[in-house]
Coordinates of C-alpha atoms in Angstrom, one line a residue:
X1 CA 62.7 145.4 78.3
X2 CA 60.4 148.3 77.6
X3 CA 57.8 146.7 79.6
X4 CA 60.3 146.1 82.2
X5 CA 61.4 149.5 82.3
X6 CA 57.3 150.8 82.5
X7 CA 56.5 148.3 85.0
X8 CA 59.9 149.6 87.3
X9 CA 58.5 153.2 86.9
X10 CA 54.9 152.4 87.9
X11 CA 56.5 150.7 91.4
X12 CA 58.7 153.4 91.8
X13 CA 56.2 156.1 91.4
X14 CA 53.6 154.2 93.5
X15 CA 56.3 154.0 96.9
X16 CA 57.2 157.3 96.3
X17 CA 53.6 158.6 96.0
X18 CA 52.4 156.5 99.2
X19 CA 55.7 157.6 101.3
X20 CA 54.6 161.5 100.1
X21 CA 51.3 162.0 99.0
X22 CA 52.8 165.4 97.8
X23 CA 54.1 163.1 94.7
X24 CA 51.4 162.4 92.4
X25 CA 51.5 158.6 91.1
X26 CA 50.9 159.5 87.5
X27 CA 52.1 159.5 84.5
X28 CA 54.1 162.9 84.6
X29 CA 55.8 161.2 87.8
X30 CA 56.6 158.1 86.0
X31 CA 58.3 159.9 83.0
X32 CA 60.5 161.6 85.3
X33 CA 61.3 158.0 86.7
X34 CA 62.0 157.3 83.7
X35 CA 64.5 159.5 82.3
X36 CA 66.4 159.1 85.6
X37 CA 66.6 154.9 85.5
X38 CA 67.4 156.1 81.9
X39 CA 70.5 158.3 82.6
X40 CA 71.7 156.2 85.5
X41 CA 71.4 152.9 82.9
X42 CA 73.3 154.9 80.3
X43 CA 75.5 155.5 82.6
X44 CA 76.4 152.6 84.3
X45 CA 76.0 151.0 80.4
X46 CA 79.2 153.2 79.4
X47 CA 81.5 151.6 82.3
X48 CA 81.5 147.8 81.1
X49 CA 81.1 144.6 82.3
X50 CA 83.6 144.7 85.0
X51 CA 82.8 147.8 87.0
X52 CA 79.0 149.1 86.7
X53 CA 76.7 146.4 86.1
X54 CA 79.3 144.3 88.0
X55 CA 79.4 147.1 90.6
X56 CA 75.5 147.6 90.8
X57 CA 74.4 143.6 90.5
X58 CA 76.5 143.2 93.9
X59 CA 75.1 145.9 95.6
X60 CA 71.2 144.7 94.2
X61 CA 71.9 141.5 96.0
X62 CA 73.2 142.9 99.2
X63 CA 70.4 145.0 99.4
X64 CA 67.4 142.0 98.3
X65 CA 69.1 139.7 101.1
X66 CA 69.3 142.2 104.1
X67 CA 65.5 143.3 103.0
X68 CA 64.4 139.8 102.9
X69 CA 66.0 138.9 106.0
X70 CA 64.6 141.9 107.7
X71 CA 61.1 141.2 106.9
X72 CA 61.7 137.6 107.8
X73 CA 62.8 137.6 111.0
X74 CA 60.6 141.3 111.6
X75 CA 57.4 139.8 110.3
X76 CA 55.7 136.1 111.4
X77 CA 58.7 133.6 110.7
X78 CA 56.9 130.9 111.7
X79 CA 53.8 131.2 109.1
X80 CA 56.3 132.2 106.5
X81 CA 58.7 129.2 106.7
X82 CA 55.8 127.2 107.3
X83 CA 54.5 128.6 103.9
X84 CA 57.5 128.0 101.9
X85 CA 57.7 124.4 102.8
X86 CA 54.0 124.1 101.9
X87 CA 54.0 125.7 98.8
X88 CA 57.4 124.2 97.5
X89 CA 55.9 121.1 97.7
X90 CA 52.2 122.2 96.3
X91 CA 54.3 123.8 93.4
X92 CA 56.3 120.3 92.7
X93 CA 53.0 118.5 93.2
X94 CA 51.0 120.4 91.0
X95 CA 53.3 121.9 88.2
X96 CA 51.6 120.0 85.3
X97 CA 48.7 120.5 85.6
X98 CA 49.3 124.1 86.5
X99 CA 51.3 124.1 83.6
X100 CA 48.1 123.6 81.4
X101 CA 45.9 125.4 83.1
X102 CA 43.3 127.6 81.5
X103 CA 39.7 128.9 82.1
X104 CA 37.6 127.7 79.2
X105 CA 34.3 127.4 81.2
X106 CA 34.5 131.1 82.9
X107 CA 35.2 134.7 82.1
X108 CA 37.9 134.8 84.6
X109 CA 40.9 136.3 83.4
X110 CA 42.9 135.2 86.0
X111 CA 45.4 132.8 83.7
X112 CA 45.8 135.7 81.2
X113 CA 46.6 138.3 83.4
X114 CA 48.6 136.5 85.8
X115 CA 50.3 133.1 84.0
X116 CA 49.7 133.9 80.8
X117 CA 51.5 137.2 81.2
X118 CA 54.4 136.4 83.4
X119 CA 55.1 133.6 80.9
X120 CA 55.5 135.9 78.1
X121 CA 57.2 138.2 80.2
X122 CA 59.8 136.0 80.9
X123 CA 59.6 134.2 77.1
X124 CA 60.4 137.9 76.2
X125 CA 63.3 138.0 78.5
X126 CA 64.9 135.3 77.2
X127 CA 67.2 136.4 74.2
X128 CA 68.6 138.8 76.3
X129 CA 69.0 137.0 79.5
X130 CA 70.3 133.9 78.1
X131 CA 72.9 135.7 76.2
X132 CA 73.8 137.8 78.8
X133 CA 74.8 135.3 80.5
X134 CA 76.6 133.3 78.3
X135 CA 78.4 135.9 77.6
X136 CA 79.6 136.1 81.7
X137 CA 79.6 132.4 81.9
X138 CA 82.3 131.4 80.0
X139 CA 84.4 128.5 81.3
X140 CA 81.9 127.1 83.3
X141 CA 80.7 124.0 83.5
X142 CA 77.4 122.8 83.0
X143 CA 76.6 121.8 85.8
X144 CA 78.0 125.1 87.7
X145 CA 75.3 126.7 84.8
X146 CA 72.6 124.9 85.8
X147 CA 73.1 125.1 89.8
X148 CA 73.7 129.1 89.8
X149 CA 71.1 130.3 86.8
X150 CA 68.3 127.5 87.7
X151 CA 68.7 125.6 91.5
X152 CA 69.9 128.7 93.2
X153 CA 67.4 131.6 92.0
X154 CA 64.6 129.1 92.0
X155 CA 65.3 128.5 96.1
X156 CA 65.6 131.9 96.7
X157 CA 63.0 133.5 94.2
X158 CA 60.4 130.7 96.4
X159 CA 61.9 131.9 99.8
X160 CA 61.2 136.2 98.4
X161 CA 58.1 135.4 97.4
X162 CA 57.2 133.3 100.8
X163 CA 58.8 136.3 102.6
X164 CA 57.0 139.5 101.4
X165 CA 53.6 137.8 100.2
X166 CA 53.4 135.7 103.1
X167 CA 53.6 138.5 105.1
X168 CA 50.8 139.9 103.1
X169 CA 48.6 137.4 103.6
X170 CA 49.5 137.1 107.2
X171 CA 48.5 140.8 107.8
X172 CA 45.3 140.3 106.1
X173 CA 44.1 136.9 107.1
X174 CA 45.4 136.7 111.1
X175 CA 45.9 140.6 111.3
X176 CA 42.5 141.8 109.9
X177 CA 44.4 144.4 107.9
X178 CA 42.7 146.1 104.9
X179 CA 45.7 144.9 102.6
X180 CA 43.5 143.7 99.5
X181 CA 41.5 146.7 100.2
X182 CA 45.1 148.6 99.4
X183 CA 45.4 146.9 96.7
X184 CA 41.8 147.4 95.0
X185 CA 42.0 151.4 95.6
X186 CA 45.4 151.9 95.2
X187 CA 47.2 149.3 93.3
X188 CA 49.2 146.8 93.3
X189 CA 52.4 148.5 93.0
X190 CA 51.4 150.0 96.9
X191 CA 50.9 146.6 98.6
X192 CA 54.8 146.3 99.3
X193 CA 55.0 149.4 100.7
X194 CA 52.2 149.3 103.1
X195 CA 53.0 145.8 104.3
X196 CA 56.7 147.0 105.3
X197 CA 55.0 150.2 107.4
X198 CA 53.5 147.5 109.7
X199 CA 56.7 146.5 110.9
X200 CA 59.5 148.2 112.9
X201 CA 61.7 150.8 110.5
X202 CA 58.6 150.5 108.2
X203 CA 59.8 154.3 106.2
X204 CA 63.8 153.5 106.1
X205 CA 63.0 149.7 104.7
X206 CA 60.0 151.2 102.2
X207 CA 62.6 153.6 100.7
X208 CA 65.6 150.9 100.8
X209 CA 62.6 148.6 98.9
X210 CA 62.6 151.8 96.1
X211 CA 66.2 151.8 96.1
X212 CA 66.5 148.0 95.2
X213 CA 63.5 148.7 93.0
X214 CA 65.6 150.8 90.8
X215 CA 68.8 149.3 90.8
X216 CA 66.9 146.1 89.8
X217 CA 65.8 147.8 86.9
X218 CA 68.9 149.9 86.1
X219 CA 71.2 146.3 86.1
X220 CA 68.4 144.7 83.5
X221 CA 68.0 147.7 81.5
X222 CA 71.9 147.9 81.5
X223 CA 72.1 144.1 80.4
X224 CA 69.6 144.3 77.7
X225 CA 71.8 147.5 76.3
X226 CA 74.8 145.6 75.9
X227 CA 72.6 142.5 74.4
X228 CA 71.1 144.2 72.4
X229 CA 74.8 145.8 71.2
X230 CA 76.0 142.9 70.9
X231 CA 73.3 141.3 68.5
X232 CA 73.9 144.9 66.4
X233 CA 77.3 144.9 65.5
X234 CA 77.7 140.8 64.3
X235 CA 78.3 140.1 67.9
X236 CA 80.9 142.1 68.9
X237 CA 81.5 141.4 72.9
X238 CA 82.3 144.9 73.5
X239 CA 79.8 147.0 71.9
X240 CA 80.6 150.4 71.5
X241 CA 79.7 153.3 73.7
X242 CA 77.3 154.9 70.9
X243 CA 75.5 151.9 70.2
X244 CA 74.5 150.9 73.7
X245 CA 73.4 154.5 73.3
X246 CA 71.2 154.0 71.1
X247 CA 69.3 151.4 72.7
X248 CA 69.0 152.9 75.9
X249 CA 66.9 155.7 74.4
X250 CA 64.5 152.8 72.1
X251 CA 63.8 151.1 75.0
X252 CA 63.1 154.2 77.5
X253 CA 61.4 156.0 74.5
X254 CA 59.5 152.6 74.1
X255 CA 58.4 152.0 77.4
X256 CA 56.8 155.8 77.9
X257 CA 55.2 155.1 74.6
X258 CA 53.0 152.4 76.1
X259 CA 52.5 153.9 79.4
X260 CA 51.0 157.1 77.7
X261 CA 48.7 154.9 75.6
X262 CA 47.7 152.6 77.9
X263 CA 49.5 151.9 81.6
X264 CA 49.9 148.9 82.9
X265 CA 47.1 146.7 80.0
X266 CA 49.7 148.4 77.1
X267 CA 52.8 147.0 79.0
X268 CA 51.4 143.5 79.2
X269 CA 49.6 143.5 75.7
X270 CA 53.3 143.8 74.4
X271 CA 55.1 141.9 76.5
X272 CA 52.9 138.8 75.3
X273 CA 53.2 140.1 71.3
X274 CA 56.6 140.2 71.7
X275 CA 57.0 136.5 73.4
X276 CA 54.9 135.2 70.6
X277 CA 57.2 134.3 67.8
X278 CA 59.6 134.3 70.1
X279 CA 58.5 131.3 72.0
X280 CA 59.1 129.0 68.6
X281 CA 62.5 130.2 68.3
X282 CA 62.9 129.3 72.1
X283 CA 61.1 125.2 70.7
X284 CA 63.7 125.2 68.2
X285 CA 66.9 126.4 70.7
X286 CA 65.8 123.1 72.2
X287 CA 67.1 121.0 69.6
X288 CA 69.7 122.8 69.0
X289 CA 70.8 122.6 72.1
X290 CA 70.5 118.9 72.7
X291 CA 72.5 118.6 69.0
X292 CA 75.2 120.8 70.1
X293 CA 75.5 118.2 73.2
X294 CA 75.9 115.1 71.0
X295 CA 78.2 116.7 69.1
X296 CA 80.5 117.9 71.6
X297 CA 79.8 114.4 73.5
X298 CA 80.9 112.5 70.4
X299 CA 84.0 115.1 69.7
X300 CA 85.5 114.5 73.4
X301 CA 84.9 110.3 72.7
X302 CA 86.6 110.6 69.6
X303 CA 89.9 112.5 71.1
X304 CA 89.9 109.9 74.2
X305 CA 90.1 107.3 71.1
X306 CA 92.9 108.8 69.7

């Protein structure tokens, strides 16, 4: 969550600082981003379940759906459908032997910055994701689990990504726009923002982009404070208000720790510590899992028996 949190701030500071070049993108800009996701986290942590995270996840998918659709039907919809179907089925072709993929004969660090990374990143993830929402998902069935936590972001996380870095590409390759030269001088965490001032309303959608960045990162941060209160007090489903607290302030306190020491290599050097050991527990949750549904598969043949 920490490197969640730093990652959030370097985004933030980096629209803000290309919308005003009077903001300096530095780390004194992304402290103060900081303690504001912190305090509206906190916040927003203090209200429950049912009315701030509940409140702020709706409006977070209002806003990623009008954005997306903006820049879908704003930008080159032809090149970017035709890129979604493309890669879906490159993806579905080639999953295992991405899946194994490494650079053994090269220096490239390609696979550890990119694959390696997001993999721990979202191994990392995991404890607090997949508890979070269990805890929501109570009553459903499995098969409503599976369709709205795997089928239905999967669709739409390929459509976001076909969207906004299609469009990207687009500019660059057909458009002869400098956007890799954007991102070589300036960052990565400008590229979004300059791709959306090529198109109509480029300012209003580049600040609606930091908006959804930060409510993005206030819902997760809010999520793993609960988690994380939960796992605290022998699983208590309504942690208390000083708890929740508590780990606010670790994980903001956490996450300027790293980006004083060391930016954006920091972030992702403990993200992948932290997925580490964590990744065996996730091998063993496995089993468990398929154990717990033998059980309960024998249990229900047993009462139709009786």
């Amino acid at each position: 969550m920490a490197t969640s949190l730093g990652l959030g701030a370097i985004q933030i500071t980096g629209g803000a600082s290309y919308l005003s070049p009077s903001i300096d993108n530095n780390f004194t800009t992304q402290l103060i981003v900081i303690i504001i996701v912190t305090f509206l986290f906190m916040l927003s942590a203090q209200t429950g379940l049912n009315k701030g995270i509940k409140y702020l996840s709706n409006i977070n998918i209002v806003l990623a759906i009008l954005l997306m659709l903006f820049l879908l039907f704003a930008g080159p919809t032809n090149f970017i459908m035709d890129l979604f179907v493309t890669t879906i089925g490159s993806y579905i072709q080639n999953l295992p032997s991405m899946s194994f993929r490494l650079s053994p004969f090269d220096n490239s660090t390609w696979v550890q910055d990119w694959t390696i990374f997001y993999w721990a990143w979202w191994i990392a993830w995991a404890p607090f994701v997949g508890t979070f929402i269990a805890r929501i998902s109570r009553g459903r069935t499995i098969r409503e689990f599976l369709i709205g936590v795997l089928a239905v972001p999967t669709v739409f996380g390929g459509l976001w990504f076909s969207v906004f870095g299609g469009s990207g590409v687009y500019l660059d390759f057909f458009k002869d726009l400098p956007v890799m030269d954007v991102i070589n001088n300036k960052g990565t965490e400008v590229a979004l923002f300059y791709v959306l001032e090529q198109f109509p309303f480029g300012t209003f959608m580049s600040i609606v982009a930091i908006c959804l960045i930060a409510t993005f990162f206030i819902t997760s941060a809010d999520s793993a404070t609960f988690v994380l209160g939960m796992q605290t007090t022998n699983g208590d489903l309504n942690p208390s208000g000083s708890i929740k607290l508590t780990w606010g302030l670790i994980q903001s306190l956490t996450a300027i720790i790293l980006l004083w020491t060391g930016g954006l290599d920091a972030l992702q050097t403990a993200a992948i510590i932290a997925a580490l050991p964590f990744s065996i527990v996730l091998v063993l949750t496995v089993f468990s899992l398929m154990k717990a549904f033998k059980e309960e598969g024998a249990l229900k043949r047993e009462k139709k028996s009786v």
